[in-house]
Coordinates of N, CA and C and ligand atoms in Angstrom, one line a residue:
M20 N 0.8 -1.2 0.0 CA 0.0 0.0 0.0 C 0.9 1.3 0.0
I21 N 1.9 1.3 0.9 CA 2.8 2.5 1.0 C 3.4 2.7 -0.3
K22 N 3.9 1.5 -0.9 CA 4.5 1.6 -2.2 C 3.6 2.3 -3.3
I23 N 2.4 1.8 -3.3 CA 1.4 2.4 -4.2 C 1.2 3.9 -4.0
V24 N 1.1 4.3 -2.7 CA 0.9 5.7 -2.4 C 2.1 6.5 -2.9
F25 N 3.3 6.0 -2.6 CA 4.6 6.7 -3.0 C 4.6 6.8 -4.5
G26 N 4.2 5.7 -5.2 CA 4.2 5.7 -6.7 C 3.3 6.7 -7.2
F27 N 2.1 6.9 -6.6 CA 1.1 7.8 -7.0 C 1.6 9.2 -6.8
V28 N 2.2 9.5 -5.6 CA 2.7 10.9 -5.3 C 3.9 11.2 -6.3
F29 N 4.7 10.2 -6.6 CA 5.8 10.4 -7.5 C 5.3 10.8 -8.9
M30 N 4.3 10.0 -9.3 CA 3.7 10.3 -10.6 C 3.1 11.7 -10.7
L31 N 2.4 12.2 -9.6 CA 1.9 13.5 -9.5 C 3.0 14.6 -9.7
L32 N 4.1 14.3 -9.0 CA 5.2 15.2 -9.0 C 5.7 15.4 -10.5
L33 N 5.8 14.2 -11.1 CA 6.3 14.2 -12.5 C 5.4 15.0 -13.4
I34 N 4.1 14.7 -13.3 CA 3.1 15.4 -14.1 C 3.1 16.9 -13.8
G35 N 3.2 17.2 -12.5 CA 3.2 18.7 -12.1 C 4.5 19.4 -12.6
C36 N 5.6 18.7 -12.6 CA 6.9 19.5 -13.0 C 7.1 19.5 -14.5
G37 N 6.7 18.5 -15.2 CA 7.0 18.5 -16.6 C 8.4 18.3 -16.9
N38 N 9.3 19.3 -16.6 CA 10.7 19.2 -16.7 C 11.3 19.5 -15.3
P39 N 11.5 18.4 -14.5 CA 11.9 18.6 -13.1 C 13.2 19.4 -13.0
G40 N 13.3 20.2 -12.0 CA 14.5 21.0 -11.7 C 14.6 22.3 -12.5
V41 N 13.7 22.5 -13.4 CA 13.8 23.8 -14.2 C 12.5 24.6 -14.0
D42 N 12.6 25.6 -13.1 CA 11.5 26.5 -12.8 C 11.6 27.8 -13.7
R43 N 10.7 28.0 -14.6 CA 10.8 29.1 -15.5 C 9.9 30.3 -15.0
S44 N 9.2 30.1 -14.0 CA 8.2 31.1 -13.6 C 8.8 32.5 -13.3
N45 N 10.1 32.4 -12.8 CA 10.7 33.7 -12.4 C 11.5 34.4 -13.4
A46 N 11.8 33.7 -14.5 CA 12.6 34.4 -15.6 C 11.8 35.4 -16.3
L47 N 12.3 36.6 -16.4 CA 11.6 37.7 -17.1 C 12.5 38.1 -18.3
V48 N 11.9 38.1 -19.5 CA 12.6 38.4 -20.7 C 12.0 39.7 -21.3
V49 N 12.8 40.6 -21.7 CA 12.3 41.8 -22.4 C 12.6 41.6 -23.9
I50 N 11.6 41.7 -24.7 CA 11.7 41.6 -26.2 C 11.6 43.0 -26.8
D51 N 12.5 43.4 -27.5 CA 12.5 44.7 -28.1 C 12.4 44.6 -29.6
A52 N 11.2 45.1 -30.1 CA 11.0 45.2 -31.6 C 11.7 46.5 -32.0
G53 N 12.7 46.4 -32.9 CA 13.5 47.6 -33.3 C 12.6 48.6 -34.0
H54 N 13.1 49.9 -34.0 CA 12.5 51.0 -34.7 C 11.0 51.3 -34.3
G55 N 10.2 51.7 -35.2 CA 8.8 52.0 -34.8 C 8.4 53.5 -35.1
G56 N 7.2 53.8 -35.3 CA 6.7 55.1 -35.5 C 7.4 55.8 -36.8
H57 N 7.9 57.0 -36.6 CA 8.5 57.7 -37.7 C 9.8 56.9 -38.2
D58 N 10.4 56.1 -37.4 CA 11.6 55.3 -37.8 C 11.2 54.0 -38.3
S59 N 11.2 53.8 -39.7 CA 10.7 52.6 -40.3 C 11.8 51.5 -40.3
G60 N 13.0 51.9 -40.0 CA 14.1 51.0 -40.2 C 14.4 50.8 -41.6
A61 N 14.9 49.6 -42.0 CA 15.2 49.4 -43.5 C 13.8 49.3 -44.2
V62 N 13.8 49.8 -45.4 CA 12.6 49.8 -46.3 C 13.1 49.2 -47.6
C63 N 12.3 48.3 -48.2 CA 12.6 47.7 -49.5 C 11.3 47.2 -50.1
A64 N 11.1 47.6 -51.4 CA 9.9 47.2 -52.2 C 8.6 47.5 -51.4
G65 N 8.6 48.7 -50.7 CA 7.4 49.1 -49.9 C 7.2 48.4 -48.6
K66 N 8.2 47.5 -48.2 CA 8.0 46.7 -47.0 C 9.0 47.4 -45.9
C67 N 8.5 47.5 -44.7 CA 9.3 48.1 -43.6 C 9.8 47.1 -42.6
E68 N 11.0 47.3 -42.2 CA 11.6 46.5 -41.1 C 10.8 46.6 -39.8
K69 N 10.3 47.9 -39.5 CA 9.5 48.1 -38.2 C 8.3 47.1 -38.1
D70 N 7.7 46.8 -39.3 CA 6.5 46.0 -39.2 C 6.9 44.5 -39.0
I71 N 7.9 44.0 -39.7 CA 8.3 42.6 -39.6 C 8.7 42.3 -38.2
V72 N 9.5 43.2 -37.6 CA 10.1 42.9 -36.3 C 9.0 43.0 -35.2
L73 N 8.0 43.8 -35.4 CA 6.9 43.9 -34.4 C 6.1 42.6 -34.5
Q74 N 5.9 42.1 -35.7 CA 5.1 40.8 -35.8 C 5.9 39.6 -35.2
I75 N 7.2 39.6 -35.5 CA 8.1 38.5 -34.9 C 8.2 38.7 -33.4
A76 N 8.4 39.9 -32.9 CA 8.5 40.1 -31.4 C 7.2 39.7 -30.7
S77 N 6.0 39.9 -31.3 CA 4.8 39.5 -30.7 C 4.7 38.0 -30.6
K78 N 5.2 37.3 -31.7 CA 5.1 35.9 -31.7 C 6.1 35.3 -30.6
V79 N 7.3 35.9 -30.5 CA 8.3 35.5 -29.5 C 7.6 35.6 -28.1
A80 N 7.0 36.8 -27.9 CA 6.4 37.0 -26.5 C 5.3 36.0 -26.2
K81 N 4.5 35.7 -27.2 CA 3.4 34.7 -27.0 C 4.0 33.3 -26.7
I82 N 5.0 32.9 -27.4 CA 5.6 31.6 -27.1 C 6.2 31.5 -25.8
F83 N 7.0 32.6 -25.4 CA 7.6 32.7 -24.1 C 6.5 32.5 -23.0
K84 N 5.4 33.3 -23.2 CA 4.4 33.3 -22.2 C 3.8 31.9 -22.0
N85 N 3.5 31.2 -23.2 CA 3.0 29.9 -23.1 C 3.9 28.9 -22.4
K86 N 5.2 29.2 -22.4 CA 6.1 28.3 -21.8 C 6.3 28.6 -20.3
G87 N 5.6 29.7 -19.8 CA 5.7 30.0 -18.4 C 6.6 31.1 -18.0
Y88 N 7.3 31.8 -19.0 CA 8.2 32.9 -18.7 C 7.3 34.2 -18.5
Q89 N 7.9 35.1 -17.8 CA 7.3 36.5 -17.8 C 8.0 37.2 -19.0
V90 N 7.1 37.9 -19.7 CA 7.6 38.6 -20.9 C 7.2 40.1 -20.9
Y91 N 8.0 40.9 -21.4 CA 7.6 42.3 -21.5 C 8.1 42.8 -22.9
L92 N 7.2 43.4 -23.7 CA 7.6 44.0 -25.0 C 7.9 45.5 -24.8
T93 N 9.0 46.0 -25.4 CA 9.3 47.4 -25.3 C 8.3 48.2 -26.0
R94 N 7.8 47.6 -27.2 CA 6.7 48.3 -27.8 C 5.8 47.2 -28.4
G95 N 4.4 47.4 -28.2 CA 3.5 46.4 -28.7 C 2.7 46.9 -29.9
S96 N 3.1 48.2 -30.3 CA 2.4 48.8 -31.4 C 3.4 49.7 -32.2
D97 N 2.9 50.4 -33.2 CA 3.8 51.1 -34.1 C 4.2 52.5 -33.5
H98 N 5.0 52.5 -32.5 CA 5.5 53.8 -32.0 C 7.0 53.8 -31.7
F99 N 7.6 55.0 -31.7 CA 9.0 55.1 -31.6 C 9.5 55.2 -30.1
L100 N 10.6 54.5 -29.8 CA 11.3 54.6 -28.5 C 12.7 54.9 -28.8
T101 N 13.3 55.8 -27.9 CA 14.8 56.0 -28.1 C 15.5 54.7 -27.6
L102 N 16.8 54.7 -28.0 CA 17.6 53.5 -27.7 C 17.7 53.4 -26.1
G103 N 17.9 54.5 -25.5 CA 18.0 54.5 -24.0 C 16.7 54.0 -23.3
E104 N 15.6 54.4 -23.9 CA 14.3 54.0 -23.3 C 14.2 52.5 -23.4
R105 N 14.7 51.9 -24.4 CA 14.5 50.4 -24.6 C 15.3 49.6 -23.5
T106 N 16.5 50.0 -23.3 CA 17.3 49.3 -22.2 C 16.8 49.6 -20.8
R107 N 16.4 50.9 -20.7 CA 15.9 51.3 -19.3 C 14.7 50.5 -18.9
I108 N 13.8 50.1 -19.9 CA 12.7 49.2 -19.6 C 13.2 47.9 -19.0
A109 N 14.3 47.4 -19.6 CA 14.8 46.1 -19.1 C 15.4 46.3 -17.7
D110 N 16.0 47.4 -17.5 CA 16.5 47.7 -16.1 C 15.4 47.8 -15.1
R111 N 14.4 48.6 -15.5 CA 13.3 48.8 -14.5 C 12.6 47.5 -14.2
K112 N 12.4 46.7 -15.2 CA 11.8 45.4 -14.9 C 12.7 44.4 -14.3
N113 N 14.0 44.7 -14.2 CA 15.0 43.8 -13.7 C 15.0 42.5 -14.5
A114 N 15.0 42.6 -15.8 CA 14.9 41.5 -16.7 C 16.1 40.6 -16.6
D115 N 15.9 39.3 -16.9 CA 17.0 38.3 -17.0 C 17.7 38.4 -18.3
L116 N 16.9 38.7 -19.4 CA 17.5 38.8 -20.7 C 16.9 40.0 -21.5
F117 N 17.7 40.5 -22.4 CA 17.2 41.5 -23.3 C 17.4 41.1 -24.7
I118 N 16.4 41.0 -25.5 CA 16.5 40.5 -26.9 C 15.9 41.5 -27.9
S119 N 16.8 42.1 -28.7 CA 16.3 43.1 -29.6 C 16.2 42.5 -31.0
I120 N 15.1 42.7 -31.7 CA 14.9 42.1 -33.0 C 14.9 43.1 -34.1
H121 N 15.7 42.8 -35.1 CA 15.9 43.7 -36.3 C 15.9 42.9 -37.6
A122 N 15.7 43.5 -38.7 CA 15.9 42.9 -40.0 C 17.0 43.7 -40.7
N123 N 17.8 42.9 -41.5 CA 19.0 43.5 -42.1 C 18.8 44.1 -43.4
A124 N 19.7 44.9 -43.9 CA 19.6 45.5 -45.3 C 21.0 45.8 -45.7
I125 N 21.3 45.8 -47.0 CA 22.5 46.4 -47.5 C 22.2 47.5 -48.5
A126 N 23.3 48.4 -48.6 CA 23.0 49.6 -49.5 C 23.3 49.3 -50.9
D127 N 24.2 48.4 -51.3 CA 24.6 48.2 -52.6 C 23.5 47.3 -53.4
R128 N 22.8 48.0 -54.3 CA 21.7 47.3 -55.0 C 22.2 46.1 -55.8
N129 N 23.4 46.2 -56.3 CA 23.9 45.1 -57.2 C 24.1 43.8 -56.4
R130 N 24.1 44.0 -55.1 CA 24.4 42.8 -54.2 C 23.1 42.3 -53.5
F131 N 22.0 42.9 -53.8 CA 20.7 42.6 -53.0 C 20.5 41.1 -53.0
E132 N 20.6 40.4 -54.2 CA 20.3 39.0 -54.2 C 21.4 38.1 -53.8
A133 N 22.6 38.7 -53.5 CA 23.7 37.9 -53.1 C 23.9 37.8 -51.6
V134 N 23.3 38.8 -50.9 CA 23.5 38.8 -49.5 C 22.2 38.4 -48.7
E135 N 22.3 37.4 -47.9 CA 21.2 36.9 -47.2 C 21.6 36.2 -45.9
G136 N 20.7 35.9 -45.0 CA 21.1 35.1 -43.8 C 20.7 35.7 -42.5
V137 N 20.8 34.9 -41.5 CA 20.4 35.3 -40.1 C 21.7 35.4 -39.3
E138 N 21.7 36.5 -38.5 CA 22.9 36.8 -37.6 C 22.4 37.2 -36.2
T139 N 23.2 36.8 -35.2 CA 22.9 37.2 -33.8 C 24.1 37.9 -33.3
Y140 N 23.9 39.1 -32.8 CA 25.0 40.0 -32.3 C 25.0 40.1 -30.7
F141 N 26.2 40.2 -30.2 CA 26.3 40.6 -28.8 C 27.3 41.7 -28.7
L142 N 27.3 42.5 -27.6 CA 28.1 43.7 -27.5 C 29.6 43.3 -27.2
Q143 N 30.5 43.7 -27.9 CA 31.9 43.5 -27.5 C 32.8 44.5 -28.1
K144 N 33.9 44.8 -27.3 CA 34.9 45.8 -27.8 C 35.5 45.2 -29.1
T145 N 35.9 46.0 -30.0 CA 36.5 45.5 -31.2 C 37.7 46.4 -31.6
R146 N 38.6 45.9 -32.4 CA 39.8 46.6 -32.8 C 39.4 47.6 -33.9
D147 N 38.3 47.5 -34.5 CA 37.8 48.4 -35.5 C 37.6 49.8 -35.0
A148 N 38.3 50.8 -35.6 CA 38.3 52.2 -35.0 C 36.9 52.8 -35.1
R149 N 36.2 52.5 -36.2 CA 34.9 53.1 -36.3 C 33.9 52.5 -35.3
S150 N 34.0 51.2 -35.0 CA 33.2 50.6 -34.0 C 33.5 51.1 -32.6
Q151 N 34.8 51.4 -32.4 CA 35.2 51.9 -31.0 C 34.6 53.3 -30.8
R152 N 34.6 54.1 -31.9 CA 34.0 55.4 -31.7 C 32.5 55.4 -31.4
I153 N 31.8 54.5 -32.1 CA 30.4 54.3 -31.9 C 30.1 53.9 -30.4
A154 N 30.9 52.9 -29.9 CA 30.7 52.5 -28.5 C 31.0 53.6 -27.5
A155 N 32.1 54.3 -27.8 CA 32.5 55.4 -26.8 C 31.5 56.5 -26.8
K156 N 30.9 56.8 -28.0 CA 29.9 57.9 -28.0 C 28.6 57.5 -27.2
E157 N 28.2 56.2 -27.4 CA 27.0 55.8 -26.7 C 27.3 55.7 -25.2
N158 N 28.5 55.3 -24.8 CA 28.8 55.2 -23.3 C 28.9 56.6 -22.7
A159 N 29.2 57.6 -23.5 CA 29.5 59.0 -23.0 C 28.2 59.5 -22.2
A160 N 27.0 59.2 -22.7 CA 25.8 59.7 -22.1 C 25.6 59.1 -20.7
V161 N 26.0 57.9 -20.6 CA 25.8 57.1 -19.3 C 26.9 57.6 -18.3
L162 N 28.0 58.1 -18.8 CA 29.2 58.3 -17.9 C 29.4 59.8 -17.6
Q163 N 28.4 60.7 -18.0 CA 28.6 62.1 -17.7 C 28.9 62.4 -16.3
G164 N 29.9 63.3 -16.0 CA 30.2 63.7 -14.7 C 31.2 62.9 -14.0
T165 N 31.7 61.8 -14.6 CA 32.7 61.0 -13.9 C 34.1 61.3 -14.6
D166 N 35.2 61.2 -13.8 CA 36.5 61.6 -14.3 C 37.0 60.5 -15.3
S167 N 38.1 60.8 -16.0 CA 38.4 59.9 -17.1 C 38.9 58.5 -16.6
L168 N 39.5 58.5 -15.4 CA 40.0 57.2 -14.9 C 38.8 56.3 -14.6
S169 N 37.8 56.9 -13.9 CA 36.6 56.2 -13.6 C 35.8 55.7 -14.8
K170 N 35.8 56.6 -15.9 CA 35.2 56.3 -17.1 C 35.8 55.1 -17.7
N171 N 37.1 55.0 -17.7 CA 37.8 53.8 -18.3 C 37.4 52.6 -17.6
V172 N 37.4 52.7 -16.2 CA 37.1 51.5 -15.4 C 35.6 51.0 -15.7
I173 N 34.7 52.0 -15.8 CA 33.3 51.7 -16.1 C 33.2 51.1 -17.5
I174 N 33.8 51.7 -18.5 CA 33.7 51.2 -19.9 C 34.3 49.8 -19.9
D175 N 35.4 49.6 -19.2 CA 36.0 48.2 -19.3 C 35.0 47.2 -18.6
S176 N 34.4 47.6 -17.5 CA 33.5 46.7 -16.8 C 32.3 46.4 -17.7
V177 N 31.8 47.4 -18.5 CA 30.7 47.2 -19.4 C 31.1 46.3 -20.5
L178 N 32.2 46.6 -21.1 CA 32.6 45.9 -22.3 C 33.3 44.5 -22.1
N179 N 33.9 44.3 -20.9 CA 34.7 43.1 -20.7 C 34.1 42.3 -19.5
G180 N 33.0 42.8 -18.9 CA 32.5 42.1 -17.7 C 31.8 40.8 -18.0
P181 N 31.3 40.2 -17.0 CA 30.6 38.9 -17.2 C 29.4 38.9 -18.1
K182 N 28.7 40.1 -18.2 CA 27.6 40.2 -19.1 C 27.9 39.9 -20.5
I183 N 29.2 40.3 -20.9 CA 29.6 40.1 -22.2 C 29.8 38.6 -22.5
I184 N 30.4 37.9 -21.5 CA 30.5 36.4 -21.7 C 29.2 35.8 -21.7
E185 N 28.3 36.2 -20.9 CA 26.9 35.6 -20.8 C 26.2 36.0 -22.1
S186 N 26.3 37.2 -22.6 CA 25.7 37.6 -23.9 C 26.2 36.8 -25.0
N187 N 27.5 36.5 -25.0 CA 28.1 35.7 -26.1 C 27.5 34.3 -26.0
K188 N 27.3 33.7 -24.9 CA 26.7 32.4 -24.7 C 25.3 32.4 -25.2
L189 N 24.6 33.5 -24.8 CA 23.1 33.6 -25.2 C 23.0 33.7 -26.7
A190 N 23.9 34.5 -27.3 CA 23.9 34.7 -28.8 C 24.2 33.4 -29.5
I191 N 25.1 32.6 -29.0 CA 25.4 31.3 -29.6 C 24.2 30.4 -29.6
D192 N 23.6 30.3 -28.4 CA 22.4 29.4 -28.2 C 21.3 29.8 -29.1
V193 N 21.0 31.1 -29.1 CA 19.8 31.6 -29.9 C 20.1 31.4 -31.4
Q194 N 21.3 31.8 -31.9 CA 21.6 31.6 -33.3 C 21.5 30.1 -33.7
R195 N 22.0 29.2 -32.9 CA 22.0 27.8 -33.2 C 20.5 27.3 -33.3
H196 N 19.7 27.7 -32.4 CA 18.3 27.2 -32.4 C 17.5 27.9 -33.5
I197 N 17.8 29.1 -33.8 CA 17.0 29.7 -35.0 C 17.4 29.0 -36.2
M198 N 18.7 28.7 -36.4 CA 19.1 28.0 -37.6 C 18.4 26.6 -37.7
K199 N 18.4 25.9 -36.6 CA 17.8 24.5 -36.5 C 16.3 24.6 -36.9
S200 N 15.6 25.6 -36.3 CA 14.2 25.7 -36.5 C 13.9 26.1 -38.0
L201 N 14.7 27.1 -38.5 CA 14.4 27.5 -39.9 C 14.8 26.4 -40.9
R202 N 15.9 25.7 -40.7 CA 16.3 24.8 -41.7 C 15.4 23.6 -41.9
E203 N 14.6 23.3 -40.9 CA 13.6 22.2 -41.0 C 12.7 22.5 -42.2
E204 N 12.4 23.8 -42.4 CA 11.5 24.2 -43.5 C 12.2 24.9 -44.7
Y205 N 13.2 25.7 -44.3 CA 14.0 26.4 -45.3 C 15.4 26.0 -45.3
A206 N 15.7 24.9 -45.9 CA 17.0 24.2 -45.8 C 18.2 25.1 -46.3
D207 N 17.9 26.1 -47.2 CA 19.0 26.9 -47.7 C 19.3 28.2 -46.9
T208 N 18.7 28.3 -45.8 CA 18.9 29.5 -45.0 C 20.4 29.7 -44.6
K209 N 21.0 30.8 -44.9 CA 22.4 31.0 -44.6 C 22.6 31.4 -43.1
N210 N 23.6 30.7 -42.5 CA 24.0 30.9 -41.1 C 25.0 32.0 -41.0
G211 N 24.6 33.2 -40.6 CA 25.6 34.3 -40.5 C 26.4 34.3 -39.2
G212 N 26.0 33.4 -38.3 CA 26.7 33.2 -37.0 C 26.4 34.1 -35.9
A213 N 27.0 33.9 -34.8 CA 26.9 34.8 -33.6 C 28.2 35.7 -33.6
K214 N 28.0 37.0 -33.6 CA 29.1 37.9 -33.8 C 29.2 39.0 -32.8
P215 N 30.4 39.5 -32.5 CA 30.5 40.7 -31.6 C 30.3 42.0 -32.5
A216 N 29.6 43.0 -31.9 CA 29.5 44.3 -32.6 C 29.0 45.3 -31.5
P217 N 29.5 46.6 -31.7 CA 29.1 47.6 -30.7 C 27.7 48.2 -31.0
F218 N 26.6 47.5 -31.0 CA 25.3 48.1 -31.3 C 24.9 49.0 -30.2
Y219 N 24.4 50.2 -30.5 CA 23.9 51.1 -29.5 C 23.0 50.5 -28.5
V220 N 22.0 49.8 -29.0 CA 20.9 49.4 -28.1 C 21.4 48.4 -27.0
L221 N 22.6 47.8 -27.3 CA 23.1 46.8 -26.3 C 24.0 47.4 -25.2
V222 N 24.5 48.6 -25.5 CA 25.5 49.2 -24.6 C 25.0 49.5 -23.2
G223 N 23.8 50.0 -23.1 CA 23.3 50.3 -21.8 C 22.6 49.2 -21.0
A224 N 22.5 48.0 -21.6 CA 21.8 46.9 -21.0 C 22.7 46.2 -19.9
S225 N 22.3 46.2 -18.7 CA 23.1 45.5 -17.7 C 22.6 44.1 -17.4
R226 N 22.4 43.3 -18.5 CA 22.0 41.9 -18.4 C 22.4 41.3 -19.7
P227 N 22.4 39.9 -19.8 CA 22.8 39.3 -21.1 C 21.8 39.9 -22.1
S228 N 22.4 40.4 -23.2 CA 21.6 41.1 -24.2 C 22.2 40.8 -25.6
I229 N 21.2 40.6 -26.5 CA 21.6 40.2 -27.9 C 20.7 41.0 -28.9
L230 N 21.2 41.1 -30.1 CA 20.4 41.7 -31.2 C 20.4 40.7 -32.3
V231 N 19.1 40.3 -32.7 CA 19.0 39.3 -33.7 C 18.6 40.0 -35.0
E232 N 19.4 39.7 -36.1 CA 19.0 40.2 -37.4 C 18.4 39.0 -38.1
V233 N 17.1 39.1 -38.3 CA 16.3 37.9 -38.7 C 16.3 37.6 -40.2
G234 N 17.0 38.4 -41.0 CA 17.1 38.1 -42.4 C 17.2 39.5 -43.2
Y235 N 17.5 39.4 -44.5 CA 17.7 40.6 -45.2 C 16.5 41.0 -46.0
I236 N 16.0 42.2 -45.7 CA 14.8 42.7 -46.4 C 15.1 43.1 -47.8
T237 N 16.4 43.3 -48.1 CA 16.8 43.7 -49.4 C 17.0 42.5 -50.4
N238 N 16.9 41.3 -49.8 CA 17.0 40.1 -50.7 C 15.5 39.6 -50.9
T239 N 15.2 39.4 -52.2 CA 13.8 39.1 -52.6 C 13.3 37.9 -51.9
K240 N 14.0 36.8 -52.0 CA 13.6 35.5 -51.4 C 13.4 35.7 -49.9
E241 N 14.3 36.3 -49.2 CA 14.2 36.5 -47.8 C 13.1 37.4 -47.4
R242 N 12.9 38.5 -48.2 CA 11.9 39.5 -47.9 C 10.5 38.8 -47.9
H243 N 10.3 37.9 -48.9 CA 9.0 37.2 -49.0 C 8.9 36.3 -47.7
R244 N 10.0 35.6 -47.4 CA 9.9 34.7 -46.2 C 9.6 35.5 -44.9
L245 N 10.3 36.7 -44.8 CA 10.2 37.5 -43.6 C 8.7 37.9 -43.3
F246 N 7.9 38.0 -44.4 CA 6.5 38.4 -44.2 C 5.6 37.2 -44.2
S247 N 6.1 36.0 -44.3 CA 5.3 34.8 -44.2 C 5.2 34.4 -42.7
S248 N 4.0 34.0 -42.3 CA 3.8 33.6 -40.9 C 4.6 32.4 -40.5
E249 N 4.8 31.5 -41.5 CA 5.6 30.3 -41.2 C 7.1 30.6 -40.8
Y250 N 7.7 31.5 -41.6 CA 9.1 31.9 -41.3 C 9.2 32.6 -40.0
Q251 N 8.2 33.5 -39.8 CA 8.2 34.3 -38.5 C 8.0 33.3 -37.3
K252 N 7.2 32.3 -37.5 CA 6.9 31.4 -36.4 C 8.2 30.6 -36.1
R253 N 8.9 30.2 -37.1 CA 10.1 29.4 -36.9 C 11.2 30.2 -36.3
I254 N 11.3 31.5 -36.7 CA 12.3 32.4 -36.1 C 12.0 32.5 -34.6
A255 N 10.7 32.8 -34.3 CA 10.2 33.0 -32.9 C 10.5 31.8 -32.1
E256 N 10.2 30.6 -32.6 CA 10.4 29.4 -31.9 C 11.9 29.2 -31.6
G257 N 12.7 29.5 -32.6 CA 14.2 29.3 -32.4 C 14.7 30.3 -31.3
I258 N 14.2 31.5 -31.3 CA 14.7 32.5 -30.3 C 14.3 32.0 -28.9
V259 N 13.1 31.5 -28.8 CA 12.6 31.0 -27.4 C 13.4 29.8 -27.0
K260 N 13.6 28.8 -27.9 CA 14.3 27.6 -27.6 C 15.7 27.9 -27.2
G261 N 16.4 28.8 -28.0 CA 17.8 29.2 -27.7 C 17.9 29.9 -26.3
A262 N 17.0 30.9 -26.1 CA 17.0 31.6 -24.8 C 16.7 30.6 -23.6
G263 N 15.8 29.7 -23.9 CA 15.4 28.7 -22.8 C 16.6 27.8 -22.5
H264 N 17.3 27.4 -23.6 CA 18.5 26.6 -23.4 C 19.6 27.3 -22.6
Y265 N 19.8 28.6 -22.9 CA 20.7 29.4 -22.2 C 20.3 29.5 -20.7
L266 N 19.0 29.8 -20.4 CA 18.6 30.1 -19.1 C 18.7 28.8 -18.2
D267 N 18.3 27.6 -18.9 CA 18.4 26.4 -18.2 C 19.9 26.0 -17.8
N268 N 20.8 26.3 -18.7 CA 22.2 26.0 -18.4 C 22.7 26.9 -17.3
R269 N 22.3 28.2 -17.3 CA 22.7 29.2 -16.3 C 22.3 28.8 -14.9
K270 N 21.0 28.3 -14.9 CA 20.4 27.9 -13.6 C 21.2 26.7 -13.1
R271 N 21.6 25.8 -14.0 CA 22.3 24.6 -13.6 C 23.7 25.0 -13.1
E272 N 24.4 25.9 -13.8 CA 25.7 26.4 -13.4 C 25.7 27.1 -12.0
M273 N 24.5 27.8 -11.7 CA 24.4 28.5 -10.5 C 23.9 27.6 -9.3
G274 N 23.6 26.3 -9.7 CA 23.3 25.3 -8.7 C 21.8 25.3 -8.3
F275 N 20.9 25.9 -9.1 CA 19.5 25.9 -8.8 C 18.9 24.6 -9.2
Ligands
LIG12 ZN1 17.1 47.7 -37.4

């Protein structure tokens, strides 16, 4: 009898937990749809980046919610937010992750059909002079009123601190799962990889933060895919699986 009761309780525990040891209820993810309002982002053949990324961000938020995460969208409609406002939302909510969603474009018309693929970026110092200037300019607003020695210490802690290592890990997990999800239906999707870059929107974020470029709006094939709900759904599922994989690993590493 005792055995049966124990067996029954154990079964209830298994049913109740689903995935034992991984509690997702406390993880809060901020999803940022790039651009909005007067800022259309990249525009090609009458299609706007701000619309695609809002559609994908909404799908990402829905899937995260269904899996038991807390989710917050920086914008749920077509309005503009400054870059600072976007990361401040993540700070105010004390988010575990910040994921900014964008679509890519190139300027050279002759290469529109040659350049395609999905890329995930994390913030990191780079030897490239132009990139260094961009990062320094963005950091300046945060660092006003501090002397130059303190500025260097703060800049170093922002650009070399554990958040960068964590953001790098998050970028790798998200990129891998997006590619897996997309290639089940779109086998020819080009993998642009997880890369470092000094994107403005990632500088102020004091948590693991990435920027996903979901495809090139300037490439005819990819533009059509970007506006199809199947492609959007697969991108969204990949982002959620990648972020979930990262969060589960982090919990394990921290001994939860
Ligand atoms: Zn963009």
